[in-house]
mmCIF file of C-alpha atoms in Angstrom:
data_model
loop_
_atom_site.group_PDB
_atom_site.id
_atom_site.type_symbol
_atom_site.label_atom_id
_atom_site.label_comp_id
_atom_site.label_asym_id
_atom_site.label_seq_id
_atom_site.Cartn_x
_atom_site.Cartn_y
_atom_site.Cartn_z
ATOM 1 C CA MET A 263 0.000 0.000 0.000
ATOM 2 C CA ALA A 264 2.869 2.407 0.802
ATOM 3 C CA LYS A 265 4.810 1.806 -2.403
ATOM 4 C CA PRO A 266 2.081 2.903 -4.824
ATOM 5 C CA GLN A 267 1.476 5.907 -2.633
ATOM 6 C CA ARG A 268 5.121 6.875 -2.900
ATOM 7 C CA ARG A 269 5.000 6.660 -6.710
ATOM 8 C CA THR A 270 1.989 8.898 -6.882
ATOM 9 C CA THR A 271 3.646 11.418 -4.706
ATOM 10 C CA SER A 272 6.744 11.416 -6.895
ATOM 11 C CA LYS A 273 4.720 12.042 -10.014
ATOM 12 C CA ARG A 274 2.931 14.926 -8.403
ATOM 13 C CA ALA A 275 6.210 16.424 -7.214
ATOM 14 C CA GLY A 276 7.636 16.172 -10.723
ATOM 15 C CA ASN A 277 4.842 18.280 -12.011
ATOM 16 C CA VAL A 278 5.802 21.226 -9.755
ATOM 17 C CA GLY A 279 8.979 21.922 -11.745
ATOM 18 C CA TYR A 280 11.380 22.731 -8.986
ATOM 19 C CA GLY A 281 13.864 20.229 -10.113
ATOM 20 C CA LEU A 282 15.947 17.732 -8.316
ATOM 21 C CA PRO A 283 16.132 19.566 -4.994
ATOM 22 C CA THR A 284 12.437 19.591 -4.788
ATOM 23 C CA VAL A 285 12.309 15.918 -5.547
ATOM 24 C CA LEU A 286 14.895 15.154 -2.901
ATOM 25 C CA ALA A 287 13.107 17.273 -0.333
ATOM 26 C CA VAL A 288 9.829 15.750 -1.137
ATOM 27 C CA ALA A 289 11.347 12.280 -1.003
ATOM 28 C CA LEU A 290 12.921 12.992 2.377
ATOM 29 C CA HIS A 291 9.776 14.347 3.861
ATOM 30 C CA LEU A 292 7.779 11.582 2.249
ATOM 31 C CA GLY A 293 10.111 8.965 3.714
ATOM 32 C CA LEU A 294 9.763 10.501 7.143
ATOM 33 C CA LEU A 295 6.024 10.666 6.679
ATOM 34 C CA ILE A 296 5.879 7.042 5.559
ATOM 35 C CA LEU A 297 7.971 5.980 8.495
ATOM 36 C CA SER A 298 5.583 7.784 10.789
ATOM 37 C CA VAL A 299 2.500 6.475 9.050
ATOM 38 C CA ILE A 300 3.432 2.869 8.243
ATOM 39 C CA LYS A 301 2.500 0.370 10.914
ATOM 40 C CA TRP A 302 5.105 -2.294 11.099
ATOM 41 C CA PRO A 303 3.930 -5.904 11.538
ATOM 42 C CA THR A 304 3.453 -6.650 15.134
ATOM 43 C CA SER A 305 2.378 -9.815 16.819
ATOM 44 C CA GLU A 306 -1.146 -8.828 17.709
ATOM 45 C CA PRO A 307 -2.985 -11.215 19.996
ATOM 46 C CA GLU A 308 -5.498 -13.091 18.001
ATOM 47 C CA THR A 309 -9.014 -12.482 18.893
ATOM 48 C CA PRO A 310 -10.289 -15.743 20.274
ATOM 49 C CA ASN A 311 -12.589 -17.325 17.766
ATOM 50 C CA ASN A 312 -15.847 -17.754 19.492
ATOM 51 C CA ALA A 313 -16.913 -20.051 16.722
ATOM 52 C CA ILE A 314 -14.416 -22.635 17.914
ATOM 53 C CA VAL A 315 -15.840 -22.569 21.402
ATOM 54 C CA GLN A 316 -19.290 -22.542 20.078
ATOM 55 C CA ALA A 317 -18.480 -25.453 17.760
ATOM 56 C CA THR A 318 -17.651 -27.627 20.711
ATOM 57 C CA LEU A 319 -21.144 -27.082 22.004
ATOM 58 C CA ILE A 320 -22.963 -27.436 18.737
ATOM 59 C CA SER A 321 -23.705 -31.092 19.325
ATOM 60 C CA THR A 322 -25.956 -30.112 22.203
ATOM 61 C CA GLU A 323 -27.606 -27.180 20.465
ATOM 62 C CA THR A 324 -30.640 -27.193 18.328
ATOM 63 C CA ARG A 325 -30.947 -26.239 14.676
ATOM 64 C CA THR A 326 -32.199 -22.824 15.754
ATOM 65 C CA ASP A 327 -29.010 -22.222 17.807
ATOM 66 C CA GLN A 328 -26.845 -23.257 14.862
ATOM 67 C CA ALA A 329 -28.670 -20.849 12.589
ATOM 68 C CA GLN A 330 -28.239 -18.122 15.192
ATOM 69 C CA GLN A 331 -24.509 -18.905 15.493
ATOM 70 C CA ALA A 332 -24.165 -18.812 11.715
ATOM 71 C CA ALA A 333 -25.899 -15.431 11.685
ATOM 72 C CA GLU A 334 -23.621 -14.209 14.468
ATOM 73 C CA ALA A 335 -20.576 -15.482 12.542
ATOM 74 C CA ARG A 336 -21.761 -13.625 9.453
ATOM 75 C CA THR A 337 -22.309 -10.551 11.606
ATOM 76 C CA ARG A 338 -18.792 -10.808 13.058
ATOM 77 C CA ALA A 339 -17.340 -11.288 9.567
ATOM 78 C CA ALA A 340 -19.250 -8.220 8.382
ATOM 79 C CA GLU A 341 -17.978 -6.267 11.388
ATOM 80 C CA ARG A 342 -14.401 -7.338 10.653
ATOM 81 C CA GLN A 343 -14.847 -6.390 7.026
ATOM 82 C CA ALA A 344 -16.279 -3.026 8.091
ATOM 83 C CA GLU A 345 -13.320 -2.517 10.441
ATOM 84 C CA GLU A 346 -10.919 -3.323 7.612
ATOM 85 C CA GLU A 347 -12.799 -0.961 5.288
ATOM 86 C CA ALA A 348 -12.638 1.735 7.955
ATOM 87 C CA LYS A 349 -8.953 1.074 8.421
ATOM 88 C CA ARG A 350 -8.318 1.340 4.689
ATOM 89 C CA ASP A 351 -10.335 4.585 4.550
ATOM 90 C CA ALA A 352 -8.234 5.952 7.401
ATOM 91 C CA GLU A 353 -5.060 5.005 5.535
ATOM 92 C CA ARG A 354 -6.317 6.643 2.376
ATOM 93 C CA GLN A 355 -7.173 9.817 4.297
ATOM 94 C CA ALA A 356 -3.767 9.712 5.915
ATOM 95 C CA GLU A 357 -2.129 9.307 2.508
ATOM 96 C CA GLN A 358 -4.159 12.149 1.133
ATOM 97 C CA GLU A 359 -3.257 14.287 4.116
ATOM 98 C CA ALA A 360 0.343 13.250 3.692
ATOM 99 C CA GLU A 361 0.198 14.170 0.001
ATOM 100 C CA ARG A 362 -1.251 17.535 0.895
ATOM 101 C CA LYS A 363 1.365 18.159 3.511
ATOM 102 C CA ALA A 364 4.032 16.822 1.161
ATOM 103 C CA GLN A 365 2.916 19.241 -1.500
ATOM 104 C CA GLU A 366 3.041 22.089 0.951
ATOM 105 C CA GLU A 367 6.362 20.873 2.193
ATOM 106 C CA ALA A 368 7.611 20.610 -1.407
ATOM 107 C CA GLU A 369 6.672 24.145 -1.990
ATOM 108 C CA ARG A 370 8.570 25.114 1.096
ATOM 109 C CA ALA A 371 11.377 22.773 0.169
ATOM 110 C CA ALA A 372 11.685 24.344 -3.243
ATOM 111 C CA GLN A 373 12.367 27.565 -1.558
ATOM 112 C CA GLN A 374 14.912 25.938 0.731
ATOM 113 C CA GLU A 375 16.476 23.722 -1.979
ATOM 114 C CA ALA A 376 19.739 25.394 -1.731
ATOM 115 C CA GLU A 377 19.972 24.734 1.919
ATOM 116 C CA ARG A 378 19.095 21.122 1.580
ATOM 117 C CA GLN A 379 21.390 20.045 -1.177
ATOM 118 C CA ALA A 380 23.763 18.907 1.457
ATOM 119 C CA GLN A 381 21.120 16.633 2.668
ATOM 120 C CA ALA A 382 20.342 15.205 -0.787
ATOM 121 C CA GLU A 383 22.534 12.206 -0.403
ATOM 122 C CA ALA A 384 21.139 11.507 2.960
ATOM 123 C CA ALA A 385 17.673 11.986 1.564
ATOM 124 C CA GLU A 386 18.416 9.624 -1.294
ATOM 125 C CA GLN A 387 19.680 7.051 1.118
ATOM 126 C CA ALA A 388 16.694 7.659 3.321
ATOM 127 C CA ARG A 389 14.469 7.340 0.318
ATOM 128 C CA ALA A 390 16.112 4.116 -0.734
ATOM 129 C CA GLU A 391 15.879 2.883 2.790
ATOM 130 C CA ALA A 392 12.298 4.030 2.960
ATOM 131 C CA GLU A 393 11.504 2.341 -0.313
ATOM 132 C CA ARG A 394 13.171 -0.831 0.916
ATOM 133 C CA ARG A 395 11.354 -0.654 4.186
ATOM 134 C CA ALA A 396 8.154 0.221 2.402
ATOM 135 C CA ALA A 397 8.653 -2.706 0.095
ATOM 136 C CA GLU A 398 9.380 -4.945 3.036
ATOM 137 C CA ALA A 399 6.444 -3.502 4.890
ATOM 138 C CA GLU A 400 4.251 -3.974 1.882
ATOM 139 C CA ALA A 401 5.517 -7.533 1.445
ATOM 140 C CA ALA A 402 5.073 -8.184 5.140
ATOM 141 C CA GLU A 403 1.628 -6.634 5.003
ATOM 142 C CA GLN A 404 0.770 -8.716 1.980
ATOM 143 C CA GLN A 405 2.182 -11.801 3.688
ATOM 144 C CA ARG A 406 0.350 -10.963 6.882
ATOM 145 C CA ALA A 407 -2.826 -10.332 4.908
ATOM 146 C CA GLN A 408 -2.297 -13.554 3.029
ATOM 147 C CA GLN A 409 -1.620 -15.421 6.256
ATOM 148 C CA GLU A 410 -4.621 -13.778 7.858
ATOM 149 C CA ALA A 411 -6.668 -14.721 4.840
ATOM 150 C CA GLU A 412 -5.298 -18.201 4.982
ATOM 151 C CA ARG A 413 -5.963 -18.357 8.711
ATOM 152 C CA GLU A 414 -9.414 -16.947 8.162
ATOM 153 C CA ALA A 415 -9.984 -19.448 5.365
ATOM 154 C CA ALA A 416 -8.637 -22.194 7.592
ATOM 155 C CA ARG A 417 -10.845 -21.003 10.425
ATOM 156 C CA GLU A 418 -13.797 -20.823 8.066
ATOM 157 C CA GLN A 419 -12.908 -24.264 6.691
ATOM 158 C CA ALA A 420 -12.489 -25.615 10.222
ATOM 159 C CA GLU A 421 -15.709 -23.899 11.210
ATOM 160 C CA GLN A 422 -17.434 -25.393 8.198
ATOM 161 C CA GLU A 423 -15.895 -28.777 8.994
ATOM 162 C CA ARG A 424 -16.901 -28.432 12.622
ATOM 163 C CA GLN A 425 -20.355 -27.374 11.568
ATOM 164 C CA ALA A 426 -20.452 -30.224 9.070
ATOM 165 C CA GLU A 427 -19.204 -32.617 11.748
ATOM 166 C CA ALA A 428 -21.688 -31.176 14.199
ATOM 167 C CA GLU A 429 -24.399 -31.440 11.556
ATOM 168 C CA ARG A 430 -23.322 -35.008 10.820
ATOM 169 C CA ARG A 431 -23.316 -35.812 14.506
ATOM 170 C CA ARG A 432 -26.629 -34.035 14.900
ATOM 171 C CA GLN A 433 -28.014 -35.995 11.973
ATOM 172 C CA GLU A 434 -26.534 -39.185 13.412
ATOM 173 C CA GLU A 435 -27.988 -38.304 16.799
ATOM 174 C CA ALA A 436 -31.270 -37.438 15.140
ATOM 175 C CA ALA A 437 -31.041 -40.684 13.187
ATOM 176 C CA ARG A 438 -30.266 -42.566 16.393
ATOM 177 C CA GLN A 439 -33.111 -40.811 18.114
ATOM 178 C CA GLN A 440 -35.370 -41.545 15.175
ATOM 179 C CA GLU A 441 -34.166 -45.158 15.202
ATOM 180 C CA ALA A 442 -34.674 -45.291 18.955
ATOM 181 C CA GLU A 443 -38.084 -43.681 18.556
ATOM 182 C CA ARG A 444 -38.858 -46.106 15.710
ATOM 183 C CA GLN A 445 -37.715 -49.045 17.800
ATOM 184 C CA ALA A 446 -39.647 -47.635 20.753
ATOM 185 C CA ARG A 447 -42.698 -47.240 18.519
ATOM 186 C CA GLU A 448 -42.220 -50.716 17.128
ATOM 187 C CA GLU A 449 -41.719 -52.106 20.645
ATOM 188 C CA ALA A 450 -44.744 -50.153 21.843
ATOM 189 C CA GLU A 451 -46.733 -51.367 18.838
ATOM 190 C CA GLN A 452 -45.427 -54.908 19.421
ATOM 191 C CA LYS A 453 -46.346 -54.641 23.090
ATOM 192 C CA ALA A 454 -49.678 -53.147 22.124
ATOM 193 C CA ARG A 455 -50.254 -55.986 19.648
ATOM 194 C CA GLU A 456 -49.128 -58.535 22.214
ATOM 195 C CA GLU A 457 -51.294 -56.883 24.848
ATOM 196 C CA ALA A 458 -54.188 -56.803 22.408
ATOM 197 C CA GLU A 459 -53.556 -60.434 21.494
ATOM 198 C CA ARG A 460 -53.256 -61.328 25.189
ATOM 199 C CA GLN A 461 -56.455 -59.455 25.962
ATOM 200 C CA ALA A 462 -58.067 -61.100 22.934
ATOM 201 C CA ARG A 463 -56.864 -64.511 24.129
ATOM 202 C CA GLU A 464 -58.031 -63.769 27.654
ATOM 203 C CA GLU A 465 -61.331 -62.509 26.294
ATOM 204 C CA ALA A 466 -61.633 -65.595 24.097
ATOM 205 C CA GLU A 467 -60.671 -67.830 27.022
ATOM 206 C CA ARG A 468 -63.113 -65.980 29.264
ATOM 207 C CA LYS A 469 -65.842 -66.336 26.674
ATOM 208 C CA ALA A 470 -64.865 -69.976 26.180
ATOM 209 C CA ARG A 471 -64.978 -70.512 29.949
ATOM 210 C CA GLU A 472 -68.275 -68.694 30.172
ATOM 211 C CA GLU A 473 -69.579 -70.708 27.216
ATOM 212 C CA ALA A 474 -68.256 -73.913 28.778
ATOM 213 C CA GLU A 475 -69.754 -72.919 32.138
ATOM 214 C CA ARG A 476 -73.004 -72.011 30.410
ATOM 215 C CA GLN A 477 -73.021 -75.292 28.543
ATOM 216 C CA ALA A 478 -72.039 -77.081 31.760
ATOM 217 C CA ARG A 479 -74.852 -75.289 33.595
ATOM 218 C CA GLU A 480 -77.278 -76.073 30.816
ATOM 219 C CA GLU A 481 -76.025 -79.639 30.721
ATOM 220 C CA ALA A 482 -76.233 -79.839 34.502
ATOM 221 C CA GLU A 483 -79.698 -78.294 34.405
ATOM 222 C CA GLN A 484 -80.623 -80.684 31.592
ATOM 223 C CA LYS A 485 -79.205 -83.575 33.608
ATOM 224 C CA ALA A 486 -80.960 -82.255 36.701
ATOM 225 C CA ARG A 487 -84.211 -82.028 34.764
ATOM 226 C CA GLU A 488 -83.638 -85.456 33.304
ATOM 227 C CA GLU A 489 -82.659 -86.751 36.751
ATOM 228 C CA ALA A 490 -85.725 -85.088 38.238
ATOM 229 C CA GLU A 491 -87.861 -86.516 35.464
ATOM 230 C CA ARG A 492 -86.182 -89.900 35.914
ATOM 231 C CA GLN A 493 -86.658 -89.698 39.669
ATOM 232 C CA ALA A 494 -90.210 -88.569 39.084
ATOM 233 C CA ARG A 495 -90.726 -91.471 36.704
ATOM 234 C CA GLU A 496 -89.012 -93.826 39.107
ATOM 235 C CA GLU A 497 -90.986 -92.370 41.972
ATOM 236 C CA ALA A 498 -94.122 -92.703 39.913
ATOM 237 C CA GLU A 499 -93.098 -96.204 38.963
ATOM 238 C CA GLN A 500 -92.134 -96.862 42.583
ATOM 239 C CA ASN A 501 -95.449 -95.463 43.690
ATOM 240 C CA ALA A 502 -97.133 -97.534 41.036
ATOM 241 C CA ARG A 503 -95.161 -100.582 42.115
ATOM 242 C CA GLU A 504 -95.864 -99.837 45.745
ATOM 243 C CA GLU A 505 -99.480 -99.287 44.890
ATOM 244 C CA ALA A 506 -99.465 -102.491 42.907
ATOM 245 C CA GLU A 507 -97.596 -104.238 45.704
ATOM 246 C CA ARG A 508 -99.988 -102.731 48.215
ATOM 247 C CA GLN A 509 -102.890 -103.870 46.125
ATOM 248 C CA ALA A 510 -101.150 -107.200 45.665
ATOM 249 C CA ARG A 511 -100.514 -107.384 49.416
ATOM 250 C CA GLU A 512 -104.052 -106.431 50.100
ATOM 251 C CA GLU A 513 -105.188 -108.997 47.555
ATOM 252 C CA ALA A 514 -102.778 -111.525 49.042
ATOM 253 C CA GLU A 515 -103.904 -110.601 52.517
ATOM 254 C CA ARG A 516 -107.471 -110.865 51.379
ATOM 255 C CA GLN A 517 -106.705 -114.172 49.756
ATOM 256 C CA ALA A 518 -104.708 -115.163 52.834
ATOM 257 C CA ARG A 519 -107.594 -114.144 55.030
ATOM 258 C CA GLU A 520 -109.924 -116.044 52.803
ATOM 259 C CA GLU A 521 -107.484 -118.941 52.786
ATOM 260 C CA ALA A 522 -107.089 -118.637 56.541
ATOM 261 C CA GLU A 523 -110.810 -118.479 56.927
ATOM 262 C CA ARG A 524 -111.093 -121.429 54.616
ATOM 263 C CA LYS A 525 -108.373 -123.245 56.513
ATOM 264 C CA ALA A 526 -109.977 -122.173 59.763
ATOM 265 C CA ARG A 527 -113.187 -123.604 58.530
ATOM 266 C CA GLU A 528 -111.383 -126.710 57.365
ATOM 267 C CA GLU A 529 -109.477 -126.742 60.655
ATOM 268 C CA ALA A 530 -112.690 -126.401 62.526
ATOM 269 C CA GLU A 531 -114.158 -129.101 60.409
ATOM 270 C CA GLN A 532 -110.969 -131.117 60.931
ATOM 271 C CA ARG A 533 -111.055 -130.473 64.642
ATOM 272 C CA ALA A 534 -114.683 -131.407 64.674
ATOM 273 C CA LYS A 535 -113.859 -134.482 62.677
ATOM 274 C CA GLU A 536 -110.887 -135.232 64.911
ATOM 275 C CA GLU A 537 -113.008 -134.585 67.922
ATOM 276 C CA ALA A 538 -115.489 -137.022 66.520
ATOM 277 C CA GLU A 539 -112.708 -139.440 65.755
ATOM 278 C CA ARG A 540 -111.238 -138.836 69.205
ATOM 279 C CA LYS A 541 -114.516 -139.486 70.756
ATOM 280 C CA ALA A 542 -114.874 -142.519 68.545
ATOM 281 C CA ARG A 543 -111.386 -143.633 69.510
ATOM 282 C CA GLU A 544 -112.041 -142.946 73.125
ATOM 283 C CA GLU A 545 -115.196 -144.864 72.773
ATOM 284 C CA ALA A 546 -113.331 -147.612 70.985
ATOM 285 C CA GLU A 547 -110.556 -147.416 73.547
ATOM 286 C CA ARG A 548 -113.106 -147.469 76.249
ATOM 287 C CA GLN A 549 -114.669 -150.452 74.657
ATOM 288 C CA ALA A 550 -111.188 -151.915 74.034
ATOM 289 C CA ARG A 551 -110.275 -151.260 77.656
ATOM 290 C CA GLU A 552 -113.434 -152.769 78.715
ATOM 291 C CA GLU A 553 -112.731 -155.648 76.409
ATOM 292 C CA ALA A 554 -109.154 -155.777 77.636
ATOM 293 C CA GLU A 555 -110.395 -155.633 81.169
ATOM 294 C CA ARG A 556 -112.730 -158.395 80.406
ATOM 295 C CA GLN A 557 -109.966 -160.323 78.748
ATOM 296 C CA LEU A 558 -107.624 -159.419 81.537
ATOM 297 C CA GLN A 559 -110.207 -160.568 83.962
ATOM 298 C CA ARG A 560 -110.487 -163.748 82.076
ATOM 299 C CA ILE A 561 -106.674 -164.050 82.008
ATOM 300 C CA ILE A 562 -106.538 -163.300 85.663
ATOM 301 C CA GLU A 563 -109.061 -165.907 86.192
ATOM 302 C CA GLY A 564 -107.082 -168.259 83.925
ATOM 303 C CA ASP A 565 -103.330 -167.426 84.162
ATOM 304 C CA SER A 566 -101.795 -164.699 86.381
ATOM 305 C CA ASP A 567 -98.353 -164.865 84.593
ATOM 306 C CA ALA A 568 -99.866 -163.977 81.277
ATOM 307 C CA VAL A 569 -101.417 -160.888 82.850
ATOM 308 C CA SER A 570 -98.103 -159.767 84.246
ATOM 309 C CA ASN A 571 -96.330 -160.090 80.890
ATOM 310 C CA ALA A 572 -99.108 -158.264 79.090
ATOM 311 C CA GLU A 573 -98.935 -155.338 81.477
ATOM 312 C CA GLN A 574 -95.167 -155.037 81.138
ATOM 313 C CA GLY A 575 -95.379 -155.170 77.334
ATOM 314 C CA ALA A 576 -98.020 -152.461 77.263
ATOM 315 C CA GLU A 577 -95.985 -150.193 79.513
ATOM 316 C CA ALA A 578 -92.838 -150.775 77.436
ATOM 317 C CA ALA A 579 -94.707 -150.089 74.206
ATOM 318 C CA ASN A 580 -96.218 -146.872 75.612
ATOM 319 C CA GLY A 581 -92.777 -145.783 76.779
ATOM 320 C CA PHE A 582 -91.239 -146.476 73.353
ATOM 321 C CA ILE A 583 -93.912 -144.456 71.541
ATOM 322 C CA GLN A 584 -93.469 -141.535 73.968
ATOM 323 C CA LEU A 585 -89.701 -141.667 73.424
ATOM 324 C CA VAL A 586 -90.137 -141.599 69.627
ATOM 325 C CA ARG A 587 -92.497 -138.617 69.865
ATOM 326 C CA ARG A 588 -90.119 -136.639 72.125
ATOM 327 C CA ALA A 589 -87.132 -137.358 69.810
ATOM 328 C CA VAL A 590 -89.069 -136.349 66.703
ATOM 329 C CA GLU A 591 -90.428 -133.203 68.372
ATOM 330 C CA GLN A 592 -86.890 -132.115 69.301
ATOM 331 C CA ALA A 593 -85.650 -132.707 65.733
ATOM 332 C CA TRP A 594 -88.652 -131.069 64.063
ATOM 333 C CA VAL A 595 -88.116 -127.608 62.514
ATOM 334 C CA ILE A 596 -91.527 -126.184 61.714
ATOM 335 C CA PRO A 597 -91.582 -124.015 58.549
ATOM 336 C CA PRO A 598 -92.721 -120.387 58.977
ATOM 337 C CA ASN A 599 -96.194 -119.148 58.187
ATOM 338 C CA VAL A 600 -97.836 -122.482 59.005
ATOM 339 C CA GLY A 601 -101.355 -122.348 60.236
ATOM 340 C CA ASN A 602 -102.234 -123.968 63.531
ATOM 341 C CA GLY A 603 -104.692 -126.273 61.777
ATOM 342 C CA THR A 604 -102.107 -127.767 59.412
ATOM 343 C CA THR A 605 -101.823 -131.541 59.871
ATOM 344 C CA ALA A 606 -99.773 -134.229 58.165
ATOM 345 C CA GLU A 607 -99.712 -137.945 58.921
ATOM 346 C CA VAL A 608 -96.482 -139.843 58.374
ATOM 347 C CA GLU A 609 -96.010 -143.616 58.127
ATOM 348 C CA VAL A 610 -92.787 -144.931 59.688
ATOM 349 C CA ARG A 611 -91.210 -148.331 59.146
ATOM 350 C CA LEU A 612 -88.277 -149.441 61.302
ATOM 351 C CA GLY A 613 -85.716 -152.177 61.136
ATOM 352 C CA PRO A 614 -85.054 -154.698 63.915
ATOM 353 C CA SER A 615 -82.510 -152.407 65.546
ATOM 354 C CA GLY A 616 -84.714 -149.297 65.340
ATOM 355 C CA GLU A 617 -83.197 -147.869 62.105
ATOM 356 C CA VAL A 618 -85.553 -146.180 59.668
ATOM 357 C CA PHE A 619 -86.371 -148.214 56.592
ATOM 358 C CA ALA A 620 -88.886 -145.837 55.100
ATOM 359 C CA VAL A 621 -90.773 -142.641 55.890
ATOM 360 C CA SER A 622 -93.702 -141.622 53.718
ATOM 361 C CA ILE A 623 -96.619 -139.226 53.821
ATOM 362 C CA ARG A 624 -99.722 -141.185 54.587
ATOM 363 C CA ARG A 625 -101.927 -138.083 54.555
ATOM 364 C CA SER A 626 -100.572 -134.783 53.206
ATOM 365 C CA SER A 627 -101.234 -131.409 54.793
ATOM 366 C CA GLY A 628 -101.382 -129.699 51.408
ATOM 367 C CA ASP A 629 -98.137 -127.831 52.254
ATOM 368 C CA ALA A 630 -95.097 -129.538 50.754
ATOM 369 C CA ALA A 631 -92.712 -127.715 53.109
ATOM 370 C CA PHE A 632 -94.687 -128.858 56.121
ATOM 371 C CA ASP A 633 -94.754 -132.465 54.822
ATOM 372 C CA ASN A 634 -90.990 -132.438 54.119
ATOM 373 C CA SER A 635 -90.251 -131.014 57.585
ATOM 374 C CA ALA A 636 -92.127 -133.943 59.148
ATOM 375 C CA ILE A 637 -90.168 -136.492 57.114
ATOM 376 C CA GLN A 638 -86.854 -134.744 57.952
ATOM 377 C CA ALA A 639 -87.743 -134.713 61.647
ATOM 378 C CA VAL A 640 -88.232 -138.542 61.683
ATOM 379 C CA GLU A 641 -85.025 -139.113 59.730
ATOM 380 C CA SER A 642 -83.056 -136.730 61.985
ATOM 381 C CA ALA A 643 -84.345 -138.405 65.189
ATOM 382 C CA ALA A 644 -83.559 -141.982 63.969
ATOM 383 C CA PRO A 645 -82.344 -144.559 64.802
ATOM 384 C CA PHE A 646 -84.716 -145.595 67.571
ATOM 385 C CA SER A 647 -82.568 -148.244 69.234
ATOM 386 C CA GLU A 648 -85.010 -148.416 72.174
ATOM 387 C CA LEU A 649 -87.047 -150.748 69.976
ATOM 388 C CA ARG A 650 -84.720 -153.549 71.001
ATOM 389 C CA ASP A 651 -85.698 -153.013 74.631
ATOM 390 C CA LEU A 652 -89.272 -154.070 73.924
ATOM 391 C CA PRO A 653 -90.352 -157.661 74.483
ATOM 392 C CA SER A 654 -89.779 -159.784 71.436
ATOM 393 C CA GLY A 655 -93.464 -160.398 71.040
ATOM 394 C CA VAL A 656 -94.178 -156.612 71.023
ATOM 395 C CA GLN A 657 -91.295 -155.467 68.790
ATOM 396 C CA ARG A 658 -92.957 -156.769 65.650
ATOM 397 C CA ASP A 659 -96.087 -154.768 66.382
ATOM 398 C CA TYR A 660 -94.137 -151.428 66.747
ATOM 399 C CA ARG A 661 -91.796 -151.687 63.767
ATOM 400 C CA GLN A 662 -94.480 -149.861 61.756
ATOM 401 C CA PHE A 663 -96.535 -146.996 63.145
ATOM 402 C CA ASN A 664 -98.033 -143.659 62.164
ATOM 403 C CA LEU A 665 -97.258 -140.159 63.516
ATOM 404 C CA ARG A 666 -99.607 -137.205 63.088
ATOM 405 C CA PHE A 667 -97.819 -133.828 62.930
ATOM 406 C CA ARG A 668 -99.583 -130.629 63.978
ATOM 407 C CA PRO A 669 -97.856 -127.395 65.038
ATOM 408 C CA GLY A 670 -97.040 -127.845 68.710
ATOM 409 C CA ASP A 671 -98.062 -131.498 68.851
ATOM 410 C CA ILE A 672 -97.005 -134.862 67.499
ATOM 411 C CA ARG A 673 -99.198 -137.903 68.103
#
């Protein structure tokens, strides 16, 4: 910037026409002015780049914050550009002021050219030195500007990279969040589906249980109705059977009463007949006793020994018959439901030693059980060995005899 300014100033000084002294004076003053105006490169502390600090926090900021930071960065860049523009304007004004002062000084120098010739060499050296320093300053300024531009470009590139990295991370984070949200949604939907399926299963199971319970209740009610109907039928049938049995019992009782009455009549007739027979027997016995007494009297009159033997035989025979009756009575098991008027007469035939040869019904009672009980009683009581105790002349007469069975009495 200083070198072009110096050339302009030289051209303007040439136009004045004061010659070499003027040029030397102008160059000297211009060199001094340049030395006073030029700012040598200094190591200025870099303004900390807030973008770097902000870039480290961009991962936690929202899109709105990033946009705001970008706007602030643009604002700061505009401010820096404005500052540089202001700085360049100030330099231009200083150059213009320097040119004005240089022109005035040249005019004064032209007047004092004679005095300053001695200083021409020094001025030329100063000019050369000033040009060299100006060139170096310009090169340094250009290098500094280039470095600043490079640093600014690097900062902008780094900022862009950081922003891109932050954006990438933000997008990755957003993608992760979206993936997490998607997975969460899918898990929630899966859980919702599973919950819905579970509720549907539970509802179906509940309905199935209710249906099964309803069917079970209906089946139980149906079974209960059927059981009640069956019990009612059975009860009706039982009642009918009981009624029939009652009627049958009544009929049987009536028939039994009629039969009992008939048997009672027959028994009465039988008793009357037996009474008649008894009386006839008693009469016959009485007559036989009378006859026996008469015979006995005749025997007594004829042979007393014969009477004694006859009496002993009769007593032995009566004792044997009584013994047979008692033995048969003890062995007799009377069947149940036998009327008192039932009578059976049994014929008994014995062997010489009192063993039973044969037992037969001589006159049946009409009740087979009663008849069989009489036969079994004789067979159970045998043998009747007391037969051998009878006199030999009497034994033959008592090897066959009849027994009449009536409930409570055997004759």
